[in-house]
Every structure is written in C-alpha cells, then in structure tokens.
Short mmCIF file of C-alpha atoms in Angstrom, two decimals:
data_model
loop_
_atom_site.label_atom_id
_atom_site.label_comp_id
_atom_site.label_asym_id
_atom_site.label_seq_id
_atom_site.Cartn_x
_atom_site.Cartn_y
_atom_site.Cartn_z
CA MET A 1 17.90 -45.06 -17.23
CA THR A 2 15.97 -42.74 -20.69
CA ALA A 3 13.25 -46.16 -20.79
CA PHE A 4 13.19 -45.60 -16.46
CA PHE A 5 11.92 -41.70 -16.98
CA GLN A 6 9.99 -43.31 -20.34
CA SER A 7 7.69 -44.82 -17.85
CA LEU A 8 6.79 -42.65 -16.35
CA GLY A 9 5.64 -41.16 -19.18
CA MET A 10 7.93 -38.76 -20.05
CA THR A 11 8.56 -38.29 -24.77
CA TYR A 12 11.85 -40.88 -25.48
CA ASP A 13 13.20 -36.88 -26.12
CA TRP A 14 12.73 -36.61 -22.74
CA ALA A 15 12.84 -39.14 -21.54
CA TRP A 16 16.89 -39.07 -22.64
CA PHE A 17 17.93 -35.33 -21.75
CA VAL A 18 16.17 -36.04 -18.34
CA ALA A 19 18.77 -39.10 -18.36
CA THR A 20 21.88 -37.68 -19.68
CA ILE A 21 21.43 -34.78 -17.27
CA CYS A 22 20.89 -37.50 -14.34
CA GLY A 23 24.19 -39.59 -15.79
CA ILE A 24 26.31 -36.64 -15.01
CA LEU A 25 25.41 -35.63 -11.54
CA LEU A 26 25.72 -39.08 -11.09
CA ILE A 27 29.35 -38.78 -11.67
CA ALA A 28 30.31 -35.35 -11.34
CA LEU A 29 29.52 -34.95 -8.07
CA PRO A 30 30.73 -37.64 -6.16
CA LEU A 31 33.77 -36.27 -8.21
CA MET A 32 34.26 -33.33 -7.23
CA LEU A 33 33.68 -34.59 -3.88
CA ALA A 34 36.04 -37.60 -3.88
CA VAL A 35 38.61 -34.37 -5.53
CA ALA A 36 37.50 -32.78 -1.95
CA MET A 37 38.18 -36.04 -0.11
CA ILE A 38 41.35 -37.32 -1.69
CA ILE A 39 43.84 -33.48 -0.55
CA TYR A 40 42.19 -34.60 2.08
CA VAL A 41 44.75 -38.39 1.75
CA ASP A 42 47.01 -36.97 -0.37
CA ARG A 43 48.06 -34.47 2.85
CA LYS A 44 48.61 -37.44 5.62
CA ILE A 45 50.53 -39.09 3.23
CA TRP A 46 52.09 -36.86 2.24
CA ALA A 47 52.60 -36.89 5.92
CA ALA A 48 53.45 -40.07 7.25
CA MET A 49 56.23 -40.33 4.67
CA ALA A 50 57.44 -37.00 6.97
CA LEU A 51 56.45 -38.50 10.27
CA ARG A 52 53.48 -35.51 10.94
CA ARG A 53 50.66 -35.21 11.93
CA GLY A 54 48.63 -33.80 9.16
CA PRO A 55 45.53 -31.70 8.93
CA ASN A 56 43.66 -33.23 12.44
CA VAL A 57 41.87 -30.68 13.86
CA VAL A 58 39.50 -29.98 11.70
CA GLY A 59 36.21 -32.40 11.90
CA PRO A 60 37.57 -35.96 13.64
CA PHE A 61 40.77 -36.54 12.00
CA GLY A 62 40.52 -33.43 10.39
CA LEU A 63 38.58 -34.91 7.36
CA LEU A 64 36.70 -31.68 7.56
CA GLN A 65 40.09 -29.65 6.33
CA SER A 66 39.58 -29.81 2.55
CA PHE A 67 35.42 -28.11 2.80
CA ALA A 68 37.53 -25.27 5.52
CA ASP A 69 40.54 -24.65 2.78
CA GLY A 70 36.74 -24.63 -0.43
CA LEU A 71 34.43 -21.99 2.32
CA LYS A 72 38.15 -20.08 2.97
CA VAL A 73 38.81 -19.80 -0.55
CA PHE A 74 35.23 -18.79 -1.55
CA LEU A 75 34.65 -15.70 0.78
CA GLN A 76 38.10 -14.69 -0.28
CA GLU A 77 37.37 -11.63 -2.69
CA THR A 78 38.73 -12.43 -6.43
CA ILE A 79 41.00 -10.35 -7.47
CA VAL A 80 42.24 -9.15 -11.00
CA PRO A 81 45.10 -7.11 -12.18
CA SER A 82 45.00 -4.39 -13.58
CA ALA A 83 47.30 -5.15 -16.11
CA ALA A 84 45.58 -8.47 -16.78
CA ASN A 85 43.19 -9.68 -19.46
CA LYS A 86 39.62 -10.41 -17.85
CA GLY A 87 37.74 -11.58 -19.80
CA ILE A 88 40.25 -14.88 -20.47
CA PHE A 89 41.36 -14.32 -16.79
CA LEU A 90 38.45 -15.02 -15.75
CA ILE A 91 37.56 -18.38 -18.53
CA ALA A 92 40.73 -20.25 -18.10
CA PRO A 93 40.23 -21.71 -14.67
CA VAL A 94 36.72 -22.82 -15.79
CA VAL A 95 38.24 -24.26 -18.88
CA THR A 96 40.46 -26.47 -17.34
CA PHE A 97 37.96 -27.74 -14.52
CA THR A 98 35.38 -28.58 -16.95
CA ILE A 99 37.71 -30.06 -19.26
CA ALA A 100 39.18 -32.10 -16.24
CA LEU A 101 35.63 -33.61 -15.59
CA MET A 102 34.14 -34.13 -19.37
CA ALA A 103 36.77 -36.78 -19.71
CA TRP A 104 35.39 -39.03 -17.20
CA ALA A 105 32.24 -38.73 -20.01
CA VAL A 106 33.71 -42.33 -20.69
CA ILE A 107 35.70 -43.99 -18.23
CA PRO A 108 33.73 -48.18 -16.76
CA PHE A 109 32.77 -47.86 -12.96
CA ASN A 110 31.44 -51.15 -14.47
CA SER A 111 30.43 -53.07 -16.87
CA GLY A 112 28.75 -51.49 -19.47
CA ALA A 113 28.73 -48.68 -16.38
CA MET A 114 29.51 -45.27 -17.66
CA LEU A 115 28.76 -41.81 -19.10
CA ALA A 116 29.61 -42.98 -22.82
CA ASP A 117 29.96 -46.52 -24.61
CA ILE A 118 30.79 -45.10 -27.28
CA ASN A 119 33.70 -47.04 -30.20
CA VAL A 120 36.12 -44.10 -29.89
CA GLY A 121 36.00 -43.60 -25.99
CA LEU A 122 40.48 -43.81 -26.09
CA LEU A 123 40.54 -41.24 -28.49
CA TYR A 124 37.82 -39.37 -26.35
CA ILE A 125 39.84 -39.71 -24.09
CA LEU A 126 43.22 -37.64 -25.49
CA ALA A 127 41.15 -34.73 -27.44
CA ILE A 128 40.64 -34.12 -24.37
CA SER A 129 43.58 -34.59 -22.80
CA SER A 130 45.49 -32.52 -25.01
CA LEU A 131 42.69 -29.37 -25.18
CA GLY A 132 43.51 -29.63 -21.45
CA VAL A 133 47.27 -27.53 -21.49
CA TYR A 134 44.38 -24.46 -23.15
CA GLY A 135 43.76 -23.89 -20.17
CA THR A 136 47.20 -23.45 -18.46
CA ILE A 137 48.16 -21.87 -21.45
CA MET A 138 44.60 -19.26 -21.19
CA ALA A 139 45.90 -18.36 -18.00
CA GLY A 140 50.33 -17.50 -18.27
CA TRP A 141 49.11 -15.70 -20.94
CA ALA A 142 46.07 -13.51 -20.00
CA SER A 143 48.04 -12.59 -16.57
CA ASN A 144 50.49 -9.89 -18.15
CA SER A 145 53.75 -11.08 -15.89
CA LYS A 146 56.41 -12.61 -16.59
CA TYR A 147 56.30 -16.02 -14.09
CA PRO A 148 53.20 -17.12 -15.09
CA PHE A 149 54.20 -16.80 -19.24
CA PHE A 150 56.77 -18.74 -18.75
CA SER A 151 55.08 -21.49 -16.38
CA ALA A 152 53.05 -21.79 -19.26
CA MET A 153 55.12 -22.00 -21.81
CA ARG A 154 57.10 -24.66 -20.07
CA ALA A 155 53.17 -26.58 -19.53
CA SER A 156 52.58 -26.12 -22.84
CA ALA A 157 56.42 -28.23 -24.23
CA GLN A 158 56.17 -30.72 -20.93
CA MET A 159 52.42 -31.21 -21.49
CA ILE A 160 52.46 -31.86 -25.83
CA SER A 161 56.02 -33.93 -25.31
CA TYR A 162 54.68 -36.84 -22.90
CA GLU A 163 51.92 -36.73 -24.95
CA VAL A 164 53.51 -38.21 -28.31
CA SER A 165 54.46 -40.85 -26.44
CA ILE A 166 51.44 -41.89 -24.43
CA GLY A 167 49.96 -42.23 -28.00
CA PHE A 168 52.13 -44.86 -29.57
CA ILE A 169 51.76 -46.76 -25.17
CA ILE A 170 47.46 -46.34 -25.82
CA ILE A 171 48.71 -47.84 -29.87
CA CYS A 172 49.78 -51.27 -28.25
CA VAL A 173 46.52 -51.08 -25.35
CA VAL A 174 45.24 -51.35 -28.59
CA LEU A 175 46.39 -53.15 -31.62
CA TRP A 176 46.19 -55.90 -28.09
CA SER A 177 42.95 -55.94 -27.97
CA GLY A 178 42.17 -54.75 -31.15
CA THR A 179 39.54 -51.84 -30.52
CA PHE A 180 39.18 -47.71 -28.92
CA ASN A 181 36.12 -48.91 -26.70
CA MET A 182 36.82 -48.11 -23.61
CA ASN A 183 34.61 -50.86 -21.96
CA ASP A 184 36.07 -53.67 -24.41
CA ILE A 185 39.92 -52.73 -23.59
CA VAL A 186 38.89 -54.49 -19.63
CA LYS A 187 37.11 -56.81 -21.01
CA ALA A 188 40.56 -58.51 -23.82
CA GLN A 189 42.14 -58.10 -20.18
CA GLN A 190 40.39 -60.82 -18.63
CA GLY A 191 42.54 -64.26 -17.94
CA HIS A 192 45.12 -61.81 -20.34
CA VAL A 193 48.11 -64.60 -19.27
CA PHE A 194 48.18 -68.43 -17.84
CA ARG A 195 44.19 -67.37 -17.06
CA ILE A 196 45.16 -66.26 -14.80
CA PHE A 197 46.48 -62.82 -14.36
CA ASN A 198 44.13 -60.04 -14.50
CA GLY A 199 45.87 -57.33 -16.87
CA PHE A 200 47.97 -56.26 -20.55
CA VAL A 201 50.39 -54.93 -16.68
CA PHE A 202 51.18 -59.03 -16.29
CA ASN A 203 52.36 -59.53 -20.17
CA PRO A 204 55.74 -58.33 -20.92
CA LEU A 205 55.51 -57.35 -23.94
CA LEU A 206 53.60 -54.22 -22.30
CA PHE A 207 54.59 -54.48 -18.77
CA PRO A 208 57.02 -51.51 -19.70
CA MET A 209 54.39 -49.87 -21.22
CA TRP A 210 52.71 -49.36 -18.61
CA VAL A 211 55.72 -48.23 -16.09
CA MET A 212 56.09 -45.46 -18.73
CA PHE A 213 52.85 -44.93 -18.81
CA LEU A 214 52.66 -44.46 -15.99
CA ILE A 215 55.86 -41.64 -14.98
CA SER A 216 54.27 -40.07 -18.97
CA SER A 217 51.28 -39.49 -16.05
CA LEU A 218 52.69 -37.27 -13.96
CA ALA A 219 54.10 -35.28 -16.29
CA GLU A 220 51.47 -34.75 -18.01
CA THR A 221 49.29 -33.86 -14.83
CA GLN A 222 52.51 -32.14 -13.93
CA ARG A 223 53.02 -34.01 -10.71
CA ALA A 224 56.30 -34.52 -8.60
CA PRO A 225 58.57 -34.80 -9.27
CA PHE A 226 57.76 -32.42 -13.19
CA ASP A 227 55.46 -30.17 -11.17
CA LEU A 228 58.51 -27.87 -13.44
CA THR A 229 55.07 -25.78 -14.09
CA GLU A 230 54.89 -25.27 -10.39
CA ALA A 231 58.41 -24.92 -10.26
CA GLU A 232 58.36 -22.71 -5.77
CA SER A 233 62.17 -21.74 -5.67
CA GLU A 234 61.66 -20.19 -10.04
CA LEU A 235 58.62 -19.02 -10.70
CA VAL A 236 56.22 -18.43 -7.94
CA ALA A 237 53.60 -21.15 -8.15
CA GLY A 238 53.42 -20.78 -11.68
CA TYR A 239 50.77 -20.62 -13.91
CA GLN A 240 48.43 -19.58 -11.17
CA THR A 241 50.36 -17.10 -9.87
CA GLU A 242 47.41 -14.43 -10.11
CA TYR A 243 44.70 -16.51 -9.42
CA SER A 244 42.65 -16.45 -5.86
CA SER A 245 39.89 -16.88 -4.76
CA MET A 246 37.81 -19.30 -6.00
CA ALA A 247 39.38 -18.86 -10.03
CA PHE A 248 42.89 -20.57 -7.72
CA ALA A 249 40.24 -23.35 -6.10
CA ALA A 250 38.79 -24.65 -10.25
CA TYR A 251 42.89 -24.99 -10.52
CA TRP A 252 42.93 -26.39 -6.88
CA LEU A 253 39.90 -28.47 -8.14
CA GLY A 254 40.87 -29.40 -11.23
CA GLU A 255 44.13 -30.59 -11.24
CA TYR A 256 43.39 -33.11 -8.68
CA ALA A 257 40.32 -34.11 -10.68
CA ASN A 258 43.70 -34.82 -13.62
CA VAL A 259 44.59 -37.01 -11.07
CA LEU A 260 42.65 -39.14 -10.86
CA LEU A 261 41.56 -39.51 -14.43
CA MET A 262 44.54 -40.95 -14.67
CA CYS A 263 45.42 -43.60 -11.70
CA ALA A 264 42.00 -44.09 -13.42
CA LEU A 265 43.08 -44.98 -16.94
CA ASN A 266 46.38 -47.34 -15.61
CA THR A 267 43.58 -49.39 -13.71
CA THR A 268 41.80 -49.08 -17.39
CA LEU A 269 44.17 -50.01 -19.19
CA PHE A 270 46.62 -51.86 -17.84
CA PHE A 271 45.31 -53.34 -14.28
CA GLY A 272 41.40 -54.94 -16.03
CA GLY A 273 39.58 -51.58 -14.57
CA TRP A 274 36.75 -53.28 -12.77
CA LEU A 275 38.49 -56.88 -12.64
CA PRO A 276 39.78 -58.53 -9.58
CA PRO A 277 43.30 -59.03 -10.06
CA LEU A 278 42.67 -63.03 -10.67
CA ASP A 279 40.73 -64.85 -12.92
CA TRP A 280 39.36 -67.06 -9.86
CA ALA A 281 35.48 -67.03 -9.80
CA PRO A 282 35.06 -66.49 -6.05
CA LEU A 283 37.23 -63.32 -6.29
CA TYR A 284 34.10 -61.79 -8.87
CA LEU A 285 31.50 -61.83 -6.15
CA VAL A 286 32.75 -58.78 -4.68
CA PRO A 287 31.07 -55.81 -7.53
CA GLY A 288 32.93 -54.47 -10.19
CA PHE A 289 33.21 -50.43 -8.84
CA ILE A 290 35.10 -52.12 -6.29
CA TRP A 291 37.86 -53.00 -7.68
CA PHE A 292 37.93 -50.33 -9.42
CA LEU A 293 37.82 -47.95 -6.96
CA LEU A 294 40.67 -49.70 -4.72
CA LYS A 295 42.91 -49.86 -8.12
CA VAL A 296 42.51 -46.17 -8.01
CA PHE A 297 43.25 -45.87 -4.89
CA PHE A 298 46.08 -47.79 -4.71
CA PHE A 299 47.46 -45.28 -8.23
CA PHE A 300 47.09 -41.79 -6.38
CA PHE A 301 49.23 -43.37 -3.08
CA VAL A 302 52.13 -44.50 -6.39
CA PHE A 303 51.13 -40.48 -7.68
CA SER A 304 52.10 -39.83 -3.62
CA TRP A 305 54.87 -41.81 -2.20
CA VAL A 306 56.76 -40.09 -5.22
CA LYS A 307 55.67 -36.87 -4.34
CA ALA A 308 56.85 -37.30 -1.52
CA THR A 309 60.66 -38.87 -2.00
CA VAL A 310 61.52 -38.19 -5.63
CA PRO A 311 63.18 -34.67 -5.71
CA ARG A 312 62.07 -32.93 -8.94
CA TYR A 313 64.24 -33.17 -11.85
CA ARG A 314 66.15 -30.60 -13.92
CA TYR A 315 63.74 -28.65 -17.07
CA ASP A 316 66.44 -30.67 -20.45
CA GLN A 317 66.16 -33.26 -17.95
CA LEU A 318 62.19 -34.00 -18.70
CA MET A 319 62.69 -32.49 -22.40
CA ARG A 320 65.92 -35.64 -22.59
CA LEU A 321 63.65 -38.67 -21.11
CA GLY A 322 60.96 -37.46 -22.64
CA TRP A 323 61.80 -36.96 -26.52
CA LYS A 324 65.39 -39.41 -26.64
CA VAL A 325 63.69 -41.55 -24.02
CA PHE A 326 60.22 -42.92 -24.76
CA LEU A 327 59.59 -41.59 -27.88
CA PRO A 328 61.78 -44.14 -29.37
CA VAL A 329 61.58 -46.79 -26.62
CA SER A 330 58.21 -46.52 -27.32
CA LEU A 331 58.26 -45.99 -30.98
CA LEU A 332 60.24 -49.45 -30.74
CA PHE A 333 57.40 -52.10 -29.02
CA VAL A 334 54.74 -50.57 -31.76
CA VAL A 335 56.94 -52.23 -33.83
CA LEU A 336 57.52 -55.44 -31.12
CA VAL A 337 54.01 -55.70 -30.66
CA SER A 338 52.47 -55.55 -34.11
CA GLY A 339 54.90 -57.62 -35.16
CA TYR A 340 54.97 -60.45 -32.37
CA LEU A 341 50.49 -60.55 -33.17
CA MET A 342 51.65 -60.93 -36.86
CA LEU A 343 53.68 -63.57 -35.62
CA THR A 344 51.36 -65.79 -34.08
CA ARG A 345 47.53 -64.16 -34.10
CA TYR A 346 47.48 -63.37 -37.74
CA SER A 347 49.92 -65.55 -38.72
#
C-alpha cells in the first residue's frame, strides 16, 4: 500500500504514514461493525437455546437492535459519582476499548494480510492482553464503591491466574512451529497430521493444550461460566456498576472485541487460521479470509453456547482450576512436547 501512495507522488514517509492509517481503519472499522452485529448474534443464540425469539422488532429480523441500543446509550448522560476520581473514572473505559483494538494489529486474516507482520507477533499479543486488566482495575478503584472494587480485585486475580497457563500453552505452540510470527505459525499447520489435516488441534500432544486454551479464553474474557467479575447476584454489575452512557458502552464493546480476539487466537494457533480444514487442493479455491471468518464464527458460537448452558463457577473453583489443574498440566505438556521434539526433530 505504501508503494501505491508513493506512485501518487508522496514521499516515502508520508506514503508510509497514510498507508498505516488506512490499514488501521481497514481493521478497526469492520471490527467495530462486527462487534455490533456479534452482540445481536449472541442474543439470538441465547434466545434460541432458551426457546425464545430474541431481538426481532428493530429492522428486518431485528438486525438493527444493536444500533438502536448504541444510539440509546449515546443520547444518555454520563453520570460520574461525586466521590469518584473523575479523571481515572473516564479514562478507564477508553483504556479497555483501545487495548482490545490494539491486539488485532498482528492477527493474520489471510496469508500476509495483517497490519504488522512482525517476528514477535505472539509476544505482542501476550503483552497487550496482559494490559487489559488495567482498565478493569482503574474502573473498580476510581468508582470509590465497594462492589466495583471487589470486582476489580477478582478480575486481577482471575486474569493473572489464567495468563500463566495460557503462556505455557503458547510455549507448546511456539516449540512445534519454531516461530513467534503469527503468519508462520499458520503456515506450520498446513498438512500437519498425515499431510491431510491443517491445524495443530489434530496433533495428539497439542489437542489437550487447545482444550485448556479454550477454557482459559473464557476465563480471560470473563465469559460464563467464569463471569465472576460481573456476578449480578453478588456484585450488581461488577466493575461497571457506576458507569452509564458511552462509558458503559465502551466496556461493552471492549468485552466483545476481546471475545472475538480470543476466537481469532483459537483459530490462528490451533485450527489453521486462513487454511481450509483439509490440505486438499479444491478447498484452497475458497479465499483464505472466508475460512478464517467461518472458524472465528464457529468459536463465537461455542462461547455463546457455553454462556447459555453452563452454570457459573464459584470463585474458589475458578482459582483451583487455574492454579491446581491448568498450571501443572500445561507445565507437564511443555516437557512432553519439548522432549518429543528433541527425540524426533532435533536428534
């Protein structure tokens, strides 16, 4: 894209700057539209599983319901509690939403189709995702209310606990693919098992890692059955209790952007990204980004399915699963994967 703008007479610096801005918009604008529509899909899936109809009034089939909700919160007044720290209170949702968008910079939608094709893309994802807890902590502390504060403490413990196991799971993927580059990780999955199946998930040593990664994704994004930071029977609305209007909407959008990001990471790290499920020539006639979007939608359906059917964990069960089950098992598989590769690939 930089070369295109240079052909229009721009200097390299200006061409690179304009190309980067266009790349950001090409990702951010469709993503925000997708978030609005995915909220509608989420509500429809919950309704179908509860034998209800869901949104069906605003627009054809209720497709405009999310935009109507967005307009409603936009027209509302932003109320800041009198005892709150006003600056941090207003910055917190901006931090959450911005960080949720930043992580998409290294997600490959097709071969080479990504904003930043960097060699440490996976480390970038880990760094950005670890910053997500700051938005929640800032909201809980700045609200100067006990329910948001308790929720923020829960969120910090929950996200840190499951980031540890996610880190070890990712180490297994990096060991097998031999790279931190997201694009190359997808390429390493082509014909991975019997030269037929595309994806690390078909590998017996990496399949348990995917199961743990999926469950950890639910905990990391605070989705049911791990939505203890928003447990309405205990904490009203959790860290969002004191928020209204667009500040509340920013948290809402950031949450769904993070859910889509985790769906994209499941797709990229274990299910072959833009590759078709089978390494069969006719399937490659379908554009790669179509396969990518279909896989992301499948994982989002799984996320919604779990939220509609699985009861909420107790907090002690959540912590026990993270520290006493996922941490030792993921450590064991790091040893198993590295040992197997030393015996076969590097011996």
